[in-house]
Coordinates of C-alpha atoms and ligand atoms in Angstrom, one line a residue:
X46 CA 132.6 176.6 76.2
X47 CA 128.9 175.3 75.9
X48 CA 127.0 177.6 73.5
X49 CA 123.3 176.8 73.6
X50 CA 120.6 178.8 71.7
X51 CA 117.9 180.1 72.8
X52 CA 115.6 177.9 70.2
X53 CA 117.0 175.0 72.0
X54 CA 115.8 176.1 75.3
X55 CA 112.4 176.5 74.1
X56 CA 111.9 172.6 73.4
X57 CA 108.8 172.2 72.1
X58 CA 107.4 175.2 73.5
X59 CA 107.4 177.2 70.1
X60 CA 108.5 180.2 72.3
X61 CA 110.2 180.8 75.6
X62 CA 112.1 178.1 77.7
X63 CA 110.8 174.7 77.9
X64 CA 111.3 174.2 81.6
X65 CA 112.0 170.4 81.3
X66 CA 114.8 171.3 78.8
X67 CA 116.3 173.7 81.3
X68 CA 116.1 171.4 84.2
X69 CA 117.4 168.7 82.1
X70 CA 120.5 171.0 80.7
X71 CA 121.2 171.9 84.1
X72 CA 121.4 168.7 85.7
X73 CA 123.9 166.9 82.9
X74 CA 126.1 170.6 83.2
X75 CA 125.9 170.5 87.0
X76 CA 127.3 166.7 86.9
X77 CA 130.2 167.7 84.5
X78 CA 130.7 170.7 86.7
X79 CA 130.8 168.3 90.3
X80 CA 133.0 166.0 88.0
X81 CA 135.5 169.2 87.5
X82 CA 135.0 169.9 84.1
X83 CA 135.3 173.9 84.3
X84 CA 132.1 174.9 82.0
X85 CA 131.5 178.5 80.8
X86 CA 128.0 179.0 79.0
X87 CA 126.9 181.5 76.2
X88 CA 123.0 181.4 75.6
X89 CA 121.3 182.2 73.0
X90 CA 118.3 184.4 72.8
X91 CA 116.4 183.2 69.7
X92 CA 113.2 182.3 71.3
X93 CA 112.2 185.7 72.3
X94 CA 114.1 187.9 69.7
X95 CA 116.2 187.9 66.6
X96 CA 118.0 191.5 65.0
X97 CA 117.2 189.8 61.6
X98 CA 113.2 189.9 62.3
X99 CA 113.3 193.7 62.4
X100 CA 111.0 195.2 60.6
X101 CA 110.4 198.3 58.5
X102 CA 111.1 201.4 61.2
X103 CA 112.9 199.3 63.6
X104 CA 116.4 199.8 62.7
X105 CA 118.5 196.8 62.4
X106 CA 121.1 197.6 65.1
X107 CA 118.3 198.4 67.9
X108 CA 116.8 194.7 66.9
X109 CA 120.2 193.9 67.6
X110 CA 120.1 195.2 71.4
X111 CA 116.9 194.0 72.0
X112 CA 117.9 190.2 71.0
X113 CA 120.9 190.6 72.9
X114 CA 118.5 191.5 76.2
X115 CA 116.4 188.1 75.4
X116 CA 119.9 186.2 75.6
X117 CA 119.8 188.0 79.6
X118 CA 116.4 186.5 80.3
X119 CA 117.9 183.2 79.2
X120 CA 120.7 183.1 81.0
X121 CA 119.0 184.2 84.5
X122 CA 116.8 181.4 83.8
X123 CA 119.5 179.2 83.1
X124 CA 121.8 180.4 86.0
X125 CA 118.4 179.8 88.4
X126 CA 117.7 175.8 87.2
X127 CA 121.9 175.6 87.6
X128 CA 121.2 176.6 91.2
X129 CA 118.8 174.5 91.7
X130 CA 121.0 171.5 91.0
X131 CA 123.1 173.0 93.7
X132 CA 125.7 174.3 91.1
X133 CA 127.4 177.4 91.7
X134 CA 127.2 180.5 89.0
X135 CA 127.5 183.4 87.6
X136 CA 126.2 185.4 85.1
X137 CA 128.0 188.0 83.3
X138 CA 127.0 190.2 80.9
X139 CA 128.3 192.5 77.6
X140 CA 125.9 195.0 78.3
X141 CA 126.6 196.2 82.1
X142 CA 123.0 195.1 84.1
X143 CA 125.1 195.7 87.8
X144 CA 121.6 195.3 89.8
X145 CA 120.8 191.2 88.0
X146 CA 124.6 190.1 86.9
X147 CA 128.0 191.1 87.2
X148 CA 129.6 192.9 84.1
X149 CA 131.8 191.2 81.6
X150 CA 135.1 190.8 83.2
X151 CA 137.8 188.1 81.7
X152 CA 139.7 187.9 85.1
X153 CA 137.4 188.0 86.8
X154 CA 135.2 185.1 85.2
X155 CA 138.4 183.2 84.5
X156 CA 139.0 183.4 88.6
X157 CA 135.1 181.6 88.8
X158 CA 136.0 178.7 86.2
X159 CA 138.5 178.5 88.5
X160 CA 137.1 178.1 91.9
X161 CA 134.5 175.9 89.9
X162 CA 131.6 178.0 89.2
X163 CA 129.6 177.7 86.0
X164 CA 129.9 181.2 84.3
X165 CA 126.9 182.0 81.8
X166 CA 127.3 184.8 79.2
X167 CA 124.9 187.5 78.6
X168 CA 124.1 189.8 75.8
X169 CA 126.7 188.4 73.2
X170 CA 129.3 190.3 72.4
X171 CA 127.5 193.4 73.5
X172 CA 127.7 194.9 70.2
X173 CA 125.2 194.5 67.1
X174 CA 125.6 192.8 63.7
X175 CA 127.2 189.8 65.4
X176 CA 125.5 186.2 66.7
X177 CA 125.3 184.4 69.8
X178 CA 128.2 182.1 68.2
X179 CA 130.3 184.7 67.9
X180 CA 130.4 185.7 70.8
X181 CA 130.7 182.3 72.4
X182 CA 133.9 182.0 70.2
X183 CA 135.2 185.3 71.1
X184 CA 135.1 184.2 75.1
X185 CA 136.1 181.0 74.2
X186 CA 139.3 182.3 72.7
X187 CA 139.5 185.3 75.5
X188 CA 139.1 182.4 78.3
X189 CA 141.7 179.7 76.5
X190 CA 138.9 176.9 76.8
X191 CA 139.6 173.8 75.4
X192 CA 136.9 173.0 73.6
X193 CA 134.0 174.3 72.1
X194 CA 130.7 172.5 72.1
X195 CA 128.0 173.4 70.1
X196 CA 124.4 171.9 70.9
X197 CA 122.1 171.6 68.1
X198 CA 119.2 170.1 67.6
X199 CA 120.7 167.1 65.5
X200 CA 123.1 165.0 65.9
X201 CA 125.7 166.7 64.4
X202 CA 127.2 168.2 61.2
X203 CA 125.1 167.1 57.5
X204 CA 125.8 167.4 54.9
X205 CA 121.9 169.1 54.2
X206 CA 119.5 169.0 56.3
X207 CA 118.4 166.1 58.2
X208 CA 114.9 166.8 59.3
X209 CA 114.0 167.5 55.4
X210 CA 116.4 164.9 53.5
X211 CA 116.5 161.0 55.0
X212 CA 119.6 160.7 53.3
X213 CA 121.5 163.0 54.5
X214 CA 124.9 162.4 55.6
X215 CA 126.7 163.5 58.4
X216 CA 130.4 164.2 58.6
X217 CA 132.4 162.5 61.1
X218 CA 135.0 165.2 61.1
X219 CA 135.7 168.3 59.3
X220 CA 138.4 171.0 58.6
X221 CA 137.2 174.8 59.4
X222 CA 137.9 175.7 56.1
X223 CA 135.1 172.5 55.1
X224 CA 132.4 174.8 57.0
X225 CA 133.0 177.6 54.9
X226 CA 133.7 176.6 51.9
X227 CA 130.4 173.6 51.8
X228 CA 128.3 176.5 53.1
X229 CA 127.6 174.2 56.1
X230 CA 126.0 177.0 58.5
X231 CA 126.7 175.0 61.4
X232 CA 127.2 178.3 62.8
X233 CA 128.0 182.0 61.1
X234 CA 131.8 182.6 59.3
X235 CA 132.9 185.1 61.7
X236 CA 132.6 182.5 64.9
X237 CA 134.3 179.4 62.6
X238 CA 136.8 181.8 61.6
X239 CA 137.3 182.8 65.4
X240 CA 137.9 178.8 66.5
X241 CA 140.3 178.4 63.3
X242 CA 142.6 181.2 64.1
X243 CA 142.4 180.5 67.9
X244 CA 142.7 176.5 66.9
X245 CA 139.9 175.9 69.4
X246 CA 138.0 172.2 68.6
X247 CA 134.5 172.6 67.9
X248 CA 132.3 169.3 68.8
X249 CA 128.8 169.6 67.5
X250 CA 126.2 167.1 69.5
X251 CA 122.2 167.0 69.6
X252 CA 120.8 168.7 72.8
X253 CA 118.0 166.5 73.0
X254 CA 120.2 163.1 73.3
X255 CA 119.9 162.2 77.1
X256 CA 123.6 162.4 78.5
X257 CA 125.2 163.7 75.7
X258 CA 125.9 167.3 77.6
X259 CA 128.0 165.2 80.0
X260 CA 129.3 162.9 77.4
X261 CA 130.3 165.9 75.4
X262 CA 132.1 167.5 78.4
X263 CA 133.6 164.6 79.5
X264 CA 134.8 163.7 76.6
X265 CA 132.9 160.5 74.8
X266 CA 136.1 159.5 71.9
X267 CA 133.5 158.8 69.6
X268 CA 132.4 162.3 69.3
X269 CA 136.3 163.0 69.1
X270 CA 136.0 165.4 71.9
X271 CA 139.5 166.3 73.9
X272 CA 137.9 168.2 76.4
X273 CA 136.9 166.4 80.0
X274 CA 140.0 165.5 81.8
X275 CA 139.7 166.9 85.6
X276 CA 140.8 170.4 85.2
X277 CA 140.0 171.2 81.3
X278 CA 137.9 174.0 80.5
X279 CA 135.1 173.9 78.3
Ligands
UDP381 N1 123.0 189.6 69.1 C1 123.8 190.7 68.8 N2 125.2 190.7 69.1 C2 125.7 189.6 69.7 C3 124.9 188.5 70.0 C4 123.6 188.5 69.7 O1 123.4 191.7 68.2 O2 127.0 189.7 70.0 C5 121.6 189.7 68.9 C6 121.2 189.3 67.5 O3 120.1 190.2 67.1 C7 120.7 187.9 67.6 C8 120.0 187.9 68.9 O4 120.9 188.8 69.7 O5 119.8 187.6 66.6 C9 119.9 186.6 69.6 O6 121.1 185.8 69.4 P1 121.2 184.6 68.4 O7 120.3 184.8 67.2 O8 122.6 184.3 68.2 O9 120.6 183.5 69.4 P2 120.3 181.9 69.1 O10 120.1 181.7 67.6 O11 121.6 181.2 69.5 O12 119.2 181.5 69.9

């Protein structure tokens, strides 16, 4: 399970998708994908919309549903570049869009990992008050992947934040419990507390590093990752 947000896709952009960071995304997923890593992707939708920007007279749950309909846009675009590459998808979505992407169907997408296509998830969970991370975990616990992967912007998990301390330190390795209880925010408590109970690996890697998608999915030992043996499912 590859979650990518949507801030991630927009590069430099300020807003949007950065095409170069799509293309790039797609070709190191399409390489793990030919390699027969089975990859299933949950986008973010960040750079168009967050529930938390509502403001006064837009109520927080319809914010919610109209971030969840930026996460669509990202993942057509994303399913598009993935095509491109000559990678075969799918997109399915929480919140049924029949004439753009096929509903939400485990079977069904577990059937596509399968047969090698890259399936990308749409509109979260399909229900407000929860994050793109959580829904990512939720599928990745419903799909029995092997491994989470979380792209970020940095190399991995501080312990504060790198782009406003030199110092800071990152961890090599942590327990779930570490996430929560250092208030790390690598992502929200409900999605580390999904992974813990499901005892899903999370490996956290910078988007940005050229190769490290692949190395990530394929399983680089230095980033502790036991994901990337032909047949594993990320
Ligand atoms: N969202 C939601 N339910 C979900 C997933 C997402 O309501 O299951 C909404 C929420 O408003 C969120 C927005 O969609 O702010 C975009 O997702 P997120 O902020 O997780 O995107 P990212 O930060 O990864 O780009």
């Amino acid at each position: 399970m590859l979650k990518l947000s949507g801030e991630a896709l927009q590069g430099g952009m300020g807003f949007g998708v950065d095409p170069k960071v799509l293309t790039a995304v797609a070709r190191e997923v399409g390489t793990a994908a030919k390699q027969g890593v089975e990859v299933a992707i949950v986008v973010g939708g960040g750079n168009y919309f967050r529930g938390t920007s509502a403001w006064d007279g837009l109520e927080r749950a319809t914010a919610d549903y109209v971030g969840m309909l930026a996460t669509c846009m990202n993942a057509l675009m994303l399913q598009s570049a993935l095509e491109k590459q000559g990678v075969a998808t799918r997109v399915q979505t929480a919140i049924e869009m029949k004439e753009i992407a096929e509903p939400y169907i485990r079977r069904r997408a577990i059937r596509h990992l399968e047969k090698g296509r890259v399936v990308i998830f749409g509109a979260g969970t399909g229900a407000p008050f929860f994050s793109t991370d959580t829904a990512a975990a939720l599928r990745a616990a419903e799909l029995d992947v092997d491994v989470f992967m979380k792209a970020t912007k940095v190399d991995g998990v501080y312990d504060c934040d790198p782009a406003l301390n030199p110092n800071a330190k990152m961890h090599k390795r942590l327990q779930y419990n570490d996430v929560m209880t250092q208030n790390l925010r690598v992502m929200d408590e409900t999605a580390i507390t999904l992974c813990k109970e499901n005892e899903i690996p999370v490996v956290v890697f910078n988007l940005y590093t050229p190769g490290n998608i692949m190395r990530a999915l394929c399983g680089d030992a230095n980033q502790g990752n036991p994901a990337g043996r032909r047949g594993q499912r990320a």
